[in-house]
């Protein structure tokens, strides 16, 4: 692929801007300035620098973000800063055939929820991960206001009715992880699901952190607010993840 096209696909601006970056000598491949926009490179494994910043070529972008508290998952946040401000500009401006540009969060976390959030510009992947048939387990660490008792854990596992849906929803797994803490695994993602389920059993969420999606966990060295590329194995594992559990809703 031509180097100006490489830059364009990776979100460095319009084709004209990308050709300009190359002509101005601002782009290097393997330490060498590339000044001719038509220079061809093999994209597999290609790494280049633009104005000194190194960038790996990715046909599609898949990343994880350790979402900090006090950020909104919306592109147009109402109160708190958007999570998209935590990403470098090229990830937000990658061209896309869909009407939206750049990477998009797969599902949303509340502004006060922290932890693992996936983002991609692969529409099919978003669709697959969000499909009700694709029950990827998501693990939440929940700090609650009142001491947890065995009855609450049992009810979360049996299923609770939320106000907008007569079908009970249940946790795929639930364990007490401290006097006022729960580890809850859900295989679906209804609006405010953890908070509403915990409220339905007479307790209240004080802090909520998503620690895992499928087999993917937040690496210990990924601080809140930091992001990282997913590698091919991680993407494939998410694509093919199965909960091995029936859906989180149970028919009564
Ligand atoms: N459940 C909630 O209530 N909030 C979140 O952010 C995620 C799951």
PDB file of C-alpha atoms and ligand atoms in Angstrom:
ATOM      1  CA  UNK A   1       0.000   0.000   0.000  1.00  0.00           C
ATOM      2  CA  UNK A   2       1.221   3.540  -0.712  1.00  0.00           C
ATOM      3  CA  UNK A   3       2.527   5.318   2.379  1.00  0.00           C
ATOM      4  CA  UNK A   4       0.079   8.214   1.993  1.00  0.00           C
ATOM      5  CA  UNK A   5      -2.766   5.670   1.811  1.00  0.00           C
ATOM      6  CA  UNK A   6      -1.363   3.893   4.889  1.00  0.00           C
ATOM      7  CA  UNK A   7      -1.503   7.156   6.830  1.00  0.00           C
ATOM      8  CA  UNK A   8      -5.000   7.873   5.546  1.00  0.00           C
ATOM      9  CA  UNK A   9      -6.362   4.479   6.637  1.00  0.00           C
ATOM     10  CA  UNK A  10      -4.825   4.930  10.086  1.00  0.00           C
ATOM     11  CA  UNK A  11      -6.593   8.242  10.705  1.00  0.00           C
ATOM     12  CA  UNK A  12      -3.865  10.813  10.058  1.00  0.00           C
ATOM     13  CA  UNK A  13      -6.141  13.096   8.027  1.00  0.00           C
ATOM     14  CA  UNK A  14      -7.464  13.510   4.530  1.00  0.00           C
ATOM     15  CA  UNK A  15      -5.535  11.972   1.627  1.00  0.00           C
ATOM     16  CA  UNK A  16      -4.179  15.429   0.853  1.00  0.00           C
ATOM     17  CA  UNK A  17      -2.993  16.028   4.418  1.00  0.00           C
ATOM     18  CA  UNK A  18      -1.380  12.572   4.493  1.00  0.00           C
ATOM     19  CA  UNK A  19       0.493  13.189   1.217  1.00  0.00           C
ATOM     20  CA  UNK A  20       1.612  16.529   2.672  1.00  0.00           C
ATOM     21  CA  UNK A  21       2.943  14.896   5.857  1.00  0.00           C
ATOM     22  CA  UNK A  22       5.061  12.596   3.690  1.00  0.00           C
ATOM     23  CA  UNK A  23       6.314  15.346   1.353  1.00  0.00           C
ATOM     24  CA  UNK A  24       7.344  17.461   4.344  1.00  0.00           C
ATOM     25  CA  UNK A  25       9.615  14.641   5.532  1.00  0.00           C
ATOM     26  CA  UNK A  26       7.575  14.024   8.695  1.00  0.00           C
ATOM     27  CA  UNK A  27       7.101  10.290   8.115  1.00  0.00           C
ATOM     28  CA  UNK A  28       9.695   7.587   8.759  1.00  0.00           C
ATOM     29  CA  UNK A  29       9.675   3.845   8.185  1.00  0.00           C
ATOM     30  CA  UNK A  30      12.400   1.814   9.873  1.00  0.00           C
ATOM     31  CA  UNK A  31      14.181   5.000  10.848  1.00  0.00           C
ATOM     32  CA  UNK A  32      14.342   6.317   7.263  1.00  0.00           C
ATOM     33  CA  UNK A  33      12.450   9.387   6.071  1.00  0.00           C
ATOM     34  CA  UNK A  34      10.027   8.494   3.259  1.00  0.00           C
ATOM     35  CA  UNK A  35       9.454  11.552   1.119  1.00  0.00           C
ATOM     36  CA  UNK A  36       7.602  10.141  -1.871  1.00  0.00           C
ATOM     37  CA  UNK A  37       3.893   9.598  -1.073  1.00  0.00           C
ATOM     38  CA  UNK A  38       3.673   6.831  -3.673  1.00  0.00           C
ATOM     39  CA  UNK A  39       6.288   4.644  -1.949  1.00  0.00           C
ATOM     40  CA  UNK A  40       4.775   1.203  -1.410  1.00  0.00           C
ATOM     41  CA  UNK A  41       5.031  -0.837   1.799  1.00  0.00           C
ATOM     42  CA  UNK A  42       3.788  -4.221   2.904  1.00  0.00           C
ATOM     43  CA  UNK A  43       1.227  -3.367   5.608  1.00  0.00           C
ATOM     44  CA  UNK A  44       1.537  -6.580   7.663  1.00  0.00           C
ATOM     45  CA  UNK A  45       3.608  -5.683  10.722  1.00  0.00           C
ATOM     46  CA  UNK A  46       4.366  -2.196   9.373  1.00  0.00           C
ATOM     47  CA  UNK A  47       5.400   0.395  11.961  1.00  0.00           C
ATOM     48  CA  UNK A  48       5.965   3.997  11.006  1.00  0.00           C
ATOM     49  CA  UNK A  49       6.488   7.292  12.788  1.00  0.00           C
ATOM     50  CA  UNK A  50       4.649  10.523  12.113  1.00  0.00           C
ATOM     51  CA  UNK A  51       6.331  13.573  13.589  1.00  0.00           C
ATOM     52  CA  UNK A  52       8.297  11.293  15.870  1.00  0.00           C
ATOM     53  CA  UNK A  53       5.296   9.344  17.160  1.00  0.00           C
ATOM     54  CA  UNK A  54       5.473   5.643  16.398  1.00  0.00           C
ATOM     55  CA  UNK A  55       2.324   3.991  15.049  1.00  0.00           C
ATOM     56  CA  UNK A  56       1.659   0.336  14.157  1.00  0.00           C
ATOM     57  CA  UNK A  57      -0.512  -0.358  11.107  1.00  0.00           C
ATOM     58  CA  UNK A  58      -3.789  -2.095  11.940  1.00  0.00           C
ATOM     59  CA  UNK A  59      -6.319  -2.885   9.210  1.00  0.00           C
ATOM     60  CA  UNK A  60      -8.941  -2.731  11.959  1.00  0.00           C
ATOM     61  CA  UNK A  61      -8.414  -1.240  15.398  1.00  0.00           C
ATOM     62  CA  UNK A  62      -9.276  -3.250  18.511  1.00  0.00           C
ATOM     63  CA  UNK A  63      -8.344  -1.832  21.888  1.00  0.00           C
ATOM     64  CA  UNK A  64      -9.033  -1.962  25.562  1.00  0.00           C
ATOM     65  CA  UNK A  65      -9.334   1.040  27.816  1.00  0.00           C
ATOM     66  CA  UNK A  66      -9.129   1.092  31.581  1.00  0.00           C
ATOM     67  CA  UNK A  67     -11.994   3.520  32.039  1.00  0.00           C
ATOM     68  CA  UNK A  68     -11.528   5.928  34.920  1.00  0.00           C
ATOM     69  CA  UNK A  69     -14.409   7.190  37.062  1.00  0.00           C
ATOM     70  CA  UNK A  70     -15.939  10.496  36.038  1.00  0.00           C
ATOM     71  CA  UNK A  71     -15.916   9.882  32.285  1.00  0.00           C
ATOM     72  CA  UNK A  72     -18.827   9.318  29.902  1.00  0.00           C
ATOM     73  CA  UNK A  73     -18.891   6.733  27.125  1.00  0.00           C
ATOM     74  CA  UNK A  74     -20.707   9.150  24.823  1.00  0.00           C
ATOM     75  CA  UNK A  75     -19.088  11.062  21.950  1.00  0.00           C
ATOM     76  CA  UNK A  76     -21.144  14.032  23.104  1.00  0.00           C
ATOM     77  CA  UNK A  77     -20.994  13.884  26.899  1.00  0.00           C
ATOM     78  CA  UNK A  78     -23.436  15.891  28.980  1.00  0.00           C
ATOM     79  CA  UNK A  79     -21.476  16.411  32.210  1.00  0.00           C
ATOM     80  CA  UNK A  80     -18.155  14.582  32.372  1.00  0.00           C
ATOM     81  CA  UNK A  81     -15.321  14.323  29.831  1.00  0.00           C
ATOM     82  CA  UNK A  82     -15.793  11.746  27.091  1.00  0.00           C
ATOM     83  CA  UNK A  83     -13.681   8.585  27.177  1.00  0.00           C
ATOM     84  CA  UNK A  84     -12.767   9.394  23.571  1.00  0.00           C
ATOM     85  CA  UNK A  85     -10.599  12.282  24.812  1.00  0.00           C
ATOM     86  CA  UNK A  86      -8.334   9.603  26.349  1.00  0.00           C
ATOM     87  CA  UNK A  87      -7.462   8.268  22.892  1.00  0.00           C
ATOM     88  CA  UNK A  88      -4.974   9.696  20.411  1.00  0.00           C
ATOM     89  CA  UNK A  89      -6.523  11.638  17.518  1.00  0.00           C
ATOM     90  CA  UNK A  90      -5.856   9.026  14.761  1.00  0.00           C
ATOM     91  CA  UNK A  91      -7.991   6.469  16.611  1.00  0.00           C
ATOM     92  CA  UNK A  92     -10.850   8.957  16.692  1.00  0.00           C
ATOM     93  CA  UNK A  93     -10.556   9.934  13.053  1.00  0.00           C
ATOM     94  CA  UNK A  94      -9.901   6.626  11.281  1.00  0.00           C
ATOM     95  CA  UNK A  95     -12.000   6.679   8.127  1.00  0.00           C
ATOM     96  CA  UNK A  96     -14.900   4.298   8.146  1.00  0.00           C
ATOM     97  CA  UNK A  97     -17.444   3.348   5.509  1.00  0.00           C
ATOM     98  CA  UNK A  98     -20.134   3.707   8.163  1.00  0.00           C
ATOM     99  CA  UNK A  99     -21.362   7.200   8.943  1.00  0.00           C
ATOM    100  CA  UNK A 100     -19.421   7.244  12.213  1.00  0.00           C
ATOM    101  CA  UNK A 101     -15.678   7.781  12.218  1.00  0.00           C
ATOM    102  CA  UNK A 102     -13.025   6.221  14.359  1.00  0.00           C
ATOM    103  CA  UNK A 103     -13.280   3.591  17.053  1.00  0.00           C
ATOM    104  CA  UNK A 104     -16.497   3.118  19.029  1.00  0.00           C
ATOM    105  CA  UNK A 105     -17.002   1.700  22.510  1.00  0.00           C
ATOM    106  CA  UNK A 106     -18.606  -1.744  22.570  1.00  0.00           C
ATOM    107  CA  UNK A 107     -21.433  -1.082  25.001  1.00  0.00           C
ATOM    108  CA  UNK A 108     -21.265   1.554  27.677  1.00  0.00           C
ATOM    109  CA  UNK A 109     -20.269   1.877  31.285  1.00  0.00           C
ATOM    110  CA  UNK A 110     -21.845   4.469  33.577  1.00  0.00           C
ATOM    111  CA  UNK A 111     -19.844   7.609  34.295  1.00  0.00           C
ATOM    112  CA  UNK A 112     -18.950   6.374  37.786  1.00  0.00           C
ATOM    113  CA  UNK A 113     -18.114   2.799  36.675  1.00  0.00           C
ATOM    114  CA  UNK A 114     -14.446   1.974  36.153  1.00  0.00           C
ATOM    115  CA  UNK A 115     -12.603  -0.779  34.340  1.00  0.00           C
ATOM    116  CA  UNK A 116     -12.479  -2.744  31.146  1.00  0.00           C
ATOM    117  CA  UNK A 117     -14.009  -1.222  28.038  1.00  0.00           C
ATOM    118  CA  UNK A 118     -13.436  -2.457  24.484  1.00  0.00           C
ATOM    119  CA  UNK A 119     -13.332  -0.189  21.470  1.00  0.00           C
ATOM    120  CA  UNK A 120     -13.100  -0.940  17.770  1.00  0.00           C
ATOM    121  CA  UNK A 121     -13.868   0.367  14.288  1.00  0.00           C
ATOM    122  CA  UNK A 122     -15.004  -3.113  13.190  1.00  0.00           C
ATOM    123  CA  UNK A 123     -18.777  -2.826  12.917  1.00  0.00           C
ATOM    124  CA  UNK A 124     -19.286  -6.579  12.584  1.00  0.00           C
ATOM    125  CA  UNK A 125     -17.301  -7.191  15.747  1.00  0.00           C
ATOM    126  CA  UNK A 126     -19.418  -4.644  17.655  1.00  0.00           C
ATOM    127  CA  UNK A 127     -22.536  -6.325  16.325  1.00  0.00           C
ATOM    128  CA  UNK A 128     -21.321  -9.766  17.329  1.00  0.00           C
ATOM    129  CA  UNK A 129     -20.242  -8.730  20.818  1.00  0.00           C
ATOM    130  CA  UNK A 130     -23.534  -6.910  21.393  1.00  0.00           C
ATOM    131  CA  UNK A 131     -25.716  -9.720  20.052  1.00  0.00           C
ATOM    132  CA  UNK A 132     -27.987 -11.291  22.666  1.00  0.00           C
ATOM    133  CA  UNK A 133     -26.962 -14.685  21.264  1.00  0.00           C
ATOM    134  CA  UNK A 134     -23.305 -14.041  22.027  1.00  0.00           C
ATOM    135  CA  UNK A 135     -23.192 -14.349  25.794  1.00  0.00           C
ATOM    136  CA  UNK A 136     -19.698 -13.179  26.622  1.00  0.00           C
ATOM    137  CA  UNK A 137     -19.424 -13.214  30.407  1.00  0.00           C
ATOM    138  CA  UNK A 138     -18.518  -9.886  31.986  1.00  0.00           C
ATOM    139  CA  UNK A 139     -17.217  -9.801  35.534  1.00  0.00           C
ATOM    140  CA  UNK A 140     -17.996  -6.880  37.840  1.00  0.00           C
ATOM    141  CA  UNK A 141     -16.434  -6.120  41.219  1.00  0.00           C
ATOM    142  CA  UNK A 142     -19.164  -4.453  43.233  1.00  0.00           C
ATOM    143  CA  UNK A 143     -18.848  -2.582  46.507  1.00  0.00           C
ATOM    144  CA  UNK A 144     -22.235  -2.306  48.178  1.00  0.00           C
ATOM    145  CA  UNK A 145     -23.565  -0.095  50.946  1.00  0.00           C
ATOM    146  CA  UNK A 146     -24.935  -2.734  53.314  1.00  0.00           C
ATOM    147  CA  UNK A 147     -23.278  -5.990  54.385  1.00  0.00           C
ATOM    148  CA  UNK A 148     -23.878  -8.769  51.877  1.00  0.00           C
ATOM    149  CA  UNK A 149     -25.859 -11.768  53.073  1.00  0.00           C
ATOM    150  CA  UNK A 150     -26.307 -15.218  51.586  1.00  0.00           C
ATOM    151  CA  UNK A 151     -29.922 -14.520  50.703  1.00  0.00           C
ATOM    152  CA  UNK A 152     -28.908 -11.599  48.452  1.00  0.00           C
ATOM    153  CA  UNK A 153     -26.366 -13.772  46.652  1.00  0.00           C
ATOM    154  CA  UNK A 154     -28.953 -16.533  46.220  1.00  0.00           C
ATOM    155  CA  UNK A 155     -31.540 -14.111  44.809  1.00  0.00           C
ATOM    156  CA  UNK A 156     -29.058 -12.638  42.324  1.00  0.00           C
ATOM    157  CA  UNK A 157     -28.356 -16.173  41.110  1.00  0.00           C
ATOM    158  CA  UNK A 158     -32.019 -17.186  41.009  1.00  0.00           C
ATOM    159  CA  UNK A 159     -33.087 -14.085  39.111  1.00  0.00           C
ATOM    160  CA  UNK A 160     -34.670 -10.765  39.955  1.00  0.00           C
ATOM    161  CA  UNK A 161     -37.326  -8.788  38.117  1.00  0.00           C
ATOM    162  CA  UNK A 162     -36.330  -5.316  36.962  1.00  0.00           C
ATOM    163  CA  UNK A 163     -39.040  -2.716  36.584  1.00  0.00           C
ATOM    164  CA  UNK A 164     -39.018  -2.488  32.767  1.00  0.00           C
ATOM    165  CA  UNK A 165     -39.033  -6.211  32.007  1.00  0.00           C
ATOM    166  CA  UNK A 166     -41.257  -8.961  33.425  1.00  0.00           C
ATOM    167  CA  UNK A 167     -38.608 -11.585  32.618  1.00  0.00           C
ATOM    168  CA  UNK A 168     -36.278 -12.125  35.573  1.00  0.00           C
ATOM    169  CA  UNK A 169     -32.576 -11.545  34.984  1.00  0.00           C
ATOM    170  CA  UNK A 170     -30.018 -13.544  36.831  1.00  0.00           C
ATOM    171  CA  UNK A 171     -26.289 -13.454  37.386  1.00  0.00           C
ATOM    172  CA  UNK A 172     -24.354 -16.215  35.610  1.00  0.00           C
ATOM    173  CA  UNK A 173     -22.165 -16.290  38.724  1.00  0.00           C
ATOM    174  CA  UNK A 174     -22.158 -14.394  41.995  1.00  0.00           C
ATOM    175  CA  UNK A 175     -19.964 -14.667  45.045  1.00  0.00           C
ATOM    176  CA  UNK A 176     -19.394 -12.600  48.116  1.00  0.00           C
ATOM    177  CA  UNK A 177     -15.888 -11.152  47.825  1.00  0.00           C
ATOM    178  CA  UNK A 178     -15.861  -9.151  51.073  1.00  0.00           C
ATOM    179  CA  UNK A 179     -18.223  -8.105  53.887  1.00  0.00           C
ATOM    180  CA  UNK A 180     -19.756  -5.480  51.581  1.00  0.00           C
ATOM    181  CA  UNK A 181     -18.491  -6.682  48.220  1.00  0.00           C
ATOM    182  CA  UNK A 182     -19.711  -8.956  45.443  1.00  0.00           C
ATOM    183  CA  UNK A 183     -18.185 -10.458  42.317  1.00  0.00           C
ATOM    184  CA  UNK A 184     -20.958 -10.667  39.768  1.00  0.00           C
ATOM    185  CA  UNK A 185     -20.812 -12.230  36.303  1.00  0.00           C
ATOM    186  CA  UNK A 186     -23.390 -11.175  33.727  1.00  0.00           C
ATOM    187  CA  UNK A 187     -23.852 -12.458  30.199  1.00  0.00           C
ATOM    188  CA  UNK A 188     -26.022  -9.599  28.995  1.00  0.00           C
ATOM    189  CA  UNK A 189     -25.901  -5.846  29.319  1.00  0.00           C
ATOM    190  CA  UNK A 190     -29.135  -4.148  30.173  1.00  0.00           C
ATOM    191  CA  UNK A 191     -29.175  -0.490  31.150  1.00  0.00           C
ATOM    192  CA  UNK A 192     -27.694  -0.031  34.670  1.00  0.00           C
ATOM    193  CA  UNK A 193     -28.062  -3.775  35.068  1.00  0.00           C
ATOM    194  CA  UNK A 194     -25.743  -4.319  38.027  1.00  0.00           C
ATOM    195  CA  UNK A 195     -27.074  -1.331  39.946  1.00  0.00           C
ATOM    196  CA  UNK A 196     -30.677  -2.343  39.332  1.00  0.00           C
ATOM    197  CA  UNK A 197     -30.112  -5.996  40.216  1.00  0.00           C
ATOM    198  CA  UNK A 198     -28.347  -5.080  43.454  1.00  0.00           C
ATOM    199  CA  UNK A 199     -31.134  -2.607  44.302  1.00  0.00           C
ATOM    200  CA  UNK A 200     -33.715  -5.336  43.610  1.00  0.00           C
ATOM    201  CA  UNK A 201     -32.214  -7.477  46.385  1.00  0.00           C
ATOM    202  CA  UNK A 202     -32.311  -4.599  48.880  1.00  0.00           C
ATOM    203  CA  UNK A 203     -28.753  -3.321  48.667  1.00  0.00           C
ATOM    204  CA  UNK A 204     -27.072  -0.431  46.850  1.00  0.00           C
ATOM    205  CA  UNK A 205     -24.006  -0.155  44.616  1.00  0.00           C
ATOM    206  CA  UNK A 206     -21.380   2.190  46.026  1.00  0.00           C
ATOM    207  CA  UNK A 207     -18.622   1.407  43.512  1.00  0.00           C
ATOM    208  CA  UNK A 208     -18.564  -0.653  40.333  1.00  0.00           C
ATOM    209  CA  UNK A 209     -15.576  -1.941  38.398  1.00  0.00           C
ATOM    210  CA  UNK A 210     -15.576  -4.241  35.365  1.00  0.00           C
ATOM    211  CA  UNK A 211     -12.553  -6.487  35.707  1.00  0.00           C
ATOM    212  CA  UNK A 212     -13.031  -8.981  32.882  1.00  0.00           C
ATOM    213  CA  UNK A 213     -14.748  -9.626  29.551  1.00  0.00           C
ATOM    214  CA  UNK A 214     -14.547 -13.256  28.457  1.00  0.00           C
ATOM    215  CA  UNK A 215     -10.952 -14.252  29.213  1.00  0.00           C
ATOM    216  CA  UNK A 216      -9.668 -10.712  28.878  1.00  0.00           C
ATOM    217  CA  UNK A 217      -8.590  -8.935  32.047  1.00  0.00           C
ATOM    218  CA  UNK A 218      -7.143  -5.486  32.589  1.00  0.00           C
ATOM    219  CA  UNK A 219      -3.351  -5.876  32.650  1.00  0.00           C
ATOM    220  CA  UNK A 220      -1.960  -4.824  36.051  1.00  0.00           C
ATOM    221  CA  UNK A 221       0.238  -2.195  34.375  1.00  0.00           C
ATOM    222  CA  UNK A 222      -2.644  -0.529  32.509  1.00  0.00           C
ATOM    223  CA  UNK A 223      -3.494   2.425  34.756  1.00  0.00           C
ATOM    224  CA  UNK A 224      -6.933   4.070  34.780  1.00  0.00           C
ATOM    225  CA  UNK A 225      -7.196   6.276  31.696  1.00  0.00           C
ATOM    226  CA  UNK A 226      -4.701   4.211  29.680  1.00  0.00           C
ATOM    227  CA  UNK A 227      -5.503   2.177  26.572  1.00  0.00           C
ATOM    228  CA  UNK A 228      -3.751  -0.658  24.717  1.00  0.00           C
ATOM    229  CA  UNK A 229      -4.051  -2.471  21.379  1.00  0.00           C
ATOM    230  CA  UNK A 230      -5.526  -5.969  21.583  1.00  0.00           C
ATOM    231  CA  UNK A 231      -3.482  -8.618  19.814  1.00  0.00           C
ATOM    232  CA  UNK A 232      -4.951 -11.058  17.293  1.00  0.00           C
ATOM    233  CA  UNK A 233      -5.339 -13.891  19.806  1.00  0.00           C
ATOM    234  CA  UNK A 234      -7.221 -11.645  22.209  1.00  0.00           C
ATOM    235  CA  UNK A 235      -9.573 -10.491  19.450  1.00  0.00           C
ATOM    236  CA  UNK A 236     -10.158 -14.062  18.283  1.00  0.00           C
ATOM    237  CA  UNK A 237     -10.795 -15.252  21.845  1.00  0.00           C
ATOM    238  CA  UNK A 238     -13.452 -12.553  22.269  1.00  0.00           C
ATOM    239  CA  UNK A 239     -14.975 -13.329  18.883  1.00  0.00           C
ATOM    240  CA  UNK A 240     -15.411 -16.975  19.767  1.00  0.00           C
ATOM    241  CA  UNK A 241     -16.068 -16.564  23.515  1.00  0.00           C
ATOM    242  CA  UNK A 242     -18.933 -18.571  24.910  1.00  0.00           C
ATOM    243  CA  UNK A 243     -20.296 -18.405  28.397  1.00  0.00           C
ATOM    244  CA  UNK A 244     -21.325 -22.041  28.417  1.00  0.00           C
ATOM    245  CA  UNK A 245     -24.315 -20.752  30.356  1.00  0.00           C
ATOM    246  CA  UNK A 246     -27.897 -20.252  29.310  1.00  0.00           C
ATOM    247  CA  UNK A 247     -28.914 -16.618  28.767  1.00  0.00           C
ATOM    248  CA  UNK A 248     -28.957 -14.339  31.815  1.00  0.00           C
ATOM    249  CA  UNK A 249     -32.750 -14.124  31.588  1.00  0.00           C
ATOM    250  CA  UNK A 250     -34.805 -17.023  32.771  1.00  0.00           C
ATOM    251  CA  UNK A 251     -38.320 -17.828  31.703  1.00  0.00           C
ATOM    252  CA  UNK A 252     -40.730 -18.250  34.519  1.00  0.00           C
TER     253      UNK A 252
HETATM  254  N1  LIG B   1     -24.187  -2.213  35.239  1.00  0.00           N
HETATM  255  C1  LIG B   1     -24.398  -0.976  35.742  1.00  0.00           C
HETATM  256  O1  LIG B   1     -25.314  -0.761  36.528  1.00  0.00           O
HETATM  257  N2  LIG B   1     -23.565  -0.003  35.340  1.00  0.00           N
HETATM  258  C2  LIG B   1     -22.524  -0.188  34.509  1.00  0.00           C
HETATM  259  O2  LIG B   1     -21.782   0.755  34.197  1.00  0.00           O
HETATM  260  C3  LIG B   1     -22.327  -1.495  33.997  1.00  0.00           C
HETATM  261  C4  LIG B   1     -23.165  -2.496  34.381  1.00  0.00           C
END
